Amino acid sequence: DAGVIQSPRHEVTEMGQEVTLRCKPISGHDYLFWYRQTMMRGLELLIYFNNNVPIDDSGMPEDRFSAKMPNASFSTLKIQPSEPRDSAVYFCASSFGLAVSSYNEQFFGPGTRLTVL
Amino acid sequence: AQKVTQAQTEISVVEKEDVTLDCVYETRDTTYYLFWYKQPPSGELVFLIRRNSFDEQNEISGRYSWNFQKSTSSFNFTITASQVVDSAVYFCALSEAGNNAGKSTFGDGTTLTVKP
């Protein structure tokens, strides 16, 4: 089975440009998470969805960041406008909810390495 | 609020040594789940193990073992006879079963370097 798929794997852009990161979760998973990882701040949860509905976006750094999940098989994280401090690896992860299964480990995608010049 | 502390930022050992990675957690819930993930140099986080709060039985998987002690709120991870391929960042995580069900709080990670 395919794991979590993220695209692009690498993105280099200039400050002020719009960046869109994409994620396809594992089929059947009802939770989807977006994380950001940097050396300075470690692994940060930005937002997560349950059944396509955003549950907690308190980790989204500012209004420049937005995330959507239009259906169970696709999510986007958008940064507009991008800034150099947004440079990081962005991970998408998915899992089964506790209501469905007692196993709720998260399965991570390979990440998108974003560099904003 | 839930919290996970991995006090060891970096550990360096020589191959074949045993090494223990510490994880201490805080939670108000009586039902919760603990996890360990591995992030090798390639970058992708990989799930290693899951434990629920009602199962304090320790687990062994090959060279890996986990010691869960509710009395000290710890979920430590031991690698026996370490190998160079064990070099990675290891994250401990906690998930509660209450209002934030499904969401995990991660520790800051421990970077393990195994030298040949």
GROMACS .gro file of C-alpha atoms in nm, chain A:
model
  117
    1ASP     CA    1   0.000   0.000   0.000
    2ALA     CA    2   0.119   0.352  -0.071
    3GLY     CA    3   0.210   0.556   0.232
    4VAL     CA    4   0.145   0.924   0.282
    5ILE     CA    5   0.238   1.110  -0.032
    6GLN     CA    6   0.367   1.465  -0.030
    7SER     CA    7   0.454   1.696  -0.314
    8PRO     CA    8   0.675   1.859  -0.402
    9ARG     CA    9   0.967   1.701  -0.218
   10HIS     CA   10   1.173   2.015  -0.254
   11GLU     CA   11   1.064   2.371  -0.313
   12VAL     CA   12   1.282   2.674  -0.355
   13THR     CA   13   1.107   3.005  -0.390
   14GLU     CA   14   1.165   3.372  -0.341
   15MET     CA   15   1.031   3.580  -0.059
   16GLY     CA   16   0.682   3.704  -0.128
   17GLN     CA   17   0.581   3.416  -0.351
   18GLU     CA   18   0.291   3.185  -0.278
   19VAL     CA   19   0.379   2.829  -0.186
   20THR     CA   20   0.140   2.535  -0.189
   21LEU     CA   21   0.230   2.203  -0.033
   22ARG     CA   22   0.021   1.897  -0.104
   23CYS     CA   23  -0.057   1.580   0.083
   24LYS     CA   24  -0.241   1.259   0.010
   25PRO     CA   25  -0.308   1.061   0.328
   26ILE     CA   26  -0.330   0.685   0.355
   27SER     CA   27  -0.664   0.563   0.232
   28GLY     CA   28  -0.908   0.509   0.518
   29HIS     CA   29  -0.728   0.730   0.766
   30ASP     CA   30  -0.953   0.994   0.918
   31TYR     CA   31  -0.694   1.216   1.082
   32LEU     CA   32  -0.449   1.434   0.894
   33PHE     CA   33  -0.172   1.642   1.047
   34TRP     CA   34   0.062   1.911   0.919
   35TYR     CA   35   0.393   1.959   1.100
   36ARG     CA   36   0.688   2.189   1.052
   37GLN     CA   37   1.040   2.090   1.155
   38THR     CA   38   1.332   2.325   1.202
   39MET     CA   39   1.656   2.299   1.392
   40MET     CA   40   1.557   2.584   1.619
   41ARG     CA   41   1.200   2.486   1.703
   42GLY     CA   42   1.198   2.112   1.649
   43LEU     CA   43   0.880   1.939   1.535
   44GLU     CA   44   0.576   2.165   1.558
   45LEU     CA   45   0.215   2.068   1.494
   46LEU     CA   46   0.059   2.333   1.272
   47ILE     CA   47  -0.294   2.203   1.222
   48TYR     CA   48  -0.487   1.880   1.216
   49PHE     CA   49  -0.808   1.758   1.061
   50ASN     CA   50  -1.057   1.489   1.153
   51ASN     CA   51  -1.288   1.371   0.877
   52ASN     CA   52  -1.178   1.669   0.666
   53VAL     CA   53  -1.273   1.921   0.935
   54PRO     CA   54  -1.001   2.135   1.096
   55ILE     CA   55  -0.991   2.053   1.467
   56ASP     CA   56  -0.701   2.257   1.598
   57ASP     CA   57  -0.513   2.523   1.406
   58SER     CA   58  -0.353   2.686   1.707
   59GLY     CA   59  -0.010   2.594   1.577
   60MET     CA   60  -0.047   2.789   1.255
   61PRO     CA   61   0.210   3.064   1.295
   62GLU     CA   62   0.018   3.350   1.137
   63ASP     CA   63  -0.240   3.446   0.882
   64ARG     CA   64   0.001   3.385   0.600
   65PHE     CA   65  -0.053   3.014   0.658
   66SER     CA   66  -0.371   2.835   0.559
   67ALA     CA   67  -0.468   2.471   0.521
   68LYS     CA   68  -0.755   2.297   0.354
   69MET     CA   69  -0.882   1.945   0.322
   70PRO     CA   70  -1.147   1.943   0.049
   71ASN     CA   71  -1.186   1.566   0.064
   72ALA     CA   72  -1.057   1.261   0.247
   73SER     CA   73  -0.773   1.203   0.005
   74PHE     CA   74  -0.620   1.547  -0.033
   75SER     CA   75  -0.494   1.838   0.174
   76THR     CA   76  -0.298   2.152   0.104
   77LEU     CA   77  -0.091   2.385   0.315
   78LYS     CA   78  -0.047   2.728   0.164
   79ILE     CA   79   0.188   3.007   0.259
   80GLN     CA   80   0.116   3.346   0.111
   81PRO     CA   81   0.334   3.548   0.104
   82SER     CA   82   0.630   3.332   0.196
   83GLU     CA   83   0.921   3.462   0.404
   84PRO     CA   84   1.274   3.329   0.462
   85ARG     CA   85   1.182   3.227   0.818
   86ASP     CA   86   0.931   2.983   0.672
   87SER     CA   87   1.218   2.771   0.546
   88ALA     CA   88   1.174   2.428   0.704
   89VAL     CA   89   1.073   2.071   0.635
   90TYR     CA   90   0.697   2.034   0.631
   91PHE     CA   91   0.556   1.693   0.712
   92CYS     CA   92   0.212   1.558   0.655
   93ALA     CA   93   0.093   1.260   0.861
   94SER     CA   94  -0.225   1.058   0.884
   95SER     CA   95  -0.376   0.811   1.127
   96PHE     CA   96  -0.687   0.617   1.226
   97GLY     CA   97  -0.899   0.784   1.489
   98LEU     CA   98  -0.945   0.627   1.829
   99ALA     CA   99  -1.312   0.569   1.760
  100VAL     CA  100  -1.220   0.332   1.483
  101SER     CA  101  -0.922   0.150   1.615
  102SER     CA  102  -0.712   0.132   1.923
  103TYR     CA  103  -0.407   0.199   1.714
  104ASN     CA  104  -0.352   0.564   1.637
  105GLU     CA  105   0.012   0.590   1.550
  106GLN     CA  106   0.079   0.847   1.283
  107PHE     CA  107   0.222   0.762   0.946
  108PHE     CA  108   0.441   1.037   0.810
  109GLY     CA  109   0.507   1.141   0.455
  110PRO     CA  110   0.861   1.203   0.331
  111GLY     CA  111   0.829   1.577   0.389
  112THR     CA  112   0.868   1.884   0.172
  113ARG     CA  113   1.188   2.078   0.217
  114LEU     CA  114   1.100   2.441   0.165
  115THR     CA  115   1.363   2.707   0.110
  116VAL     CA  116   1.253   3.068   0.086
  117LEU     CA  117   1.524   3.297  -0.045
   0.00000   0.00000   0.00000
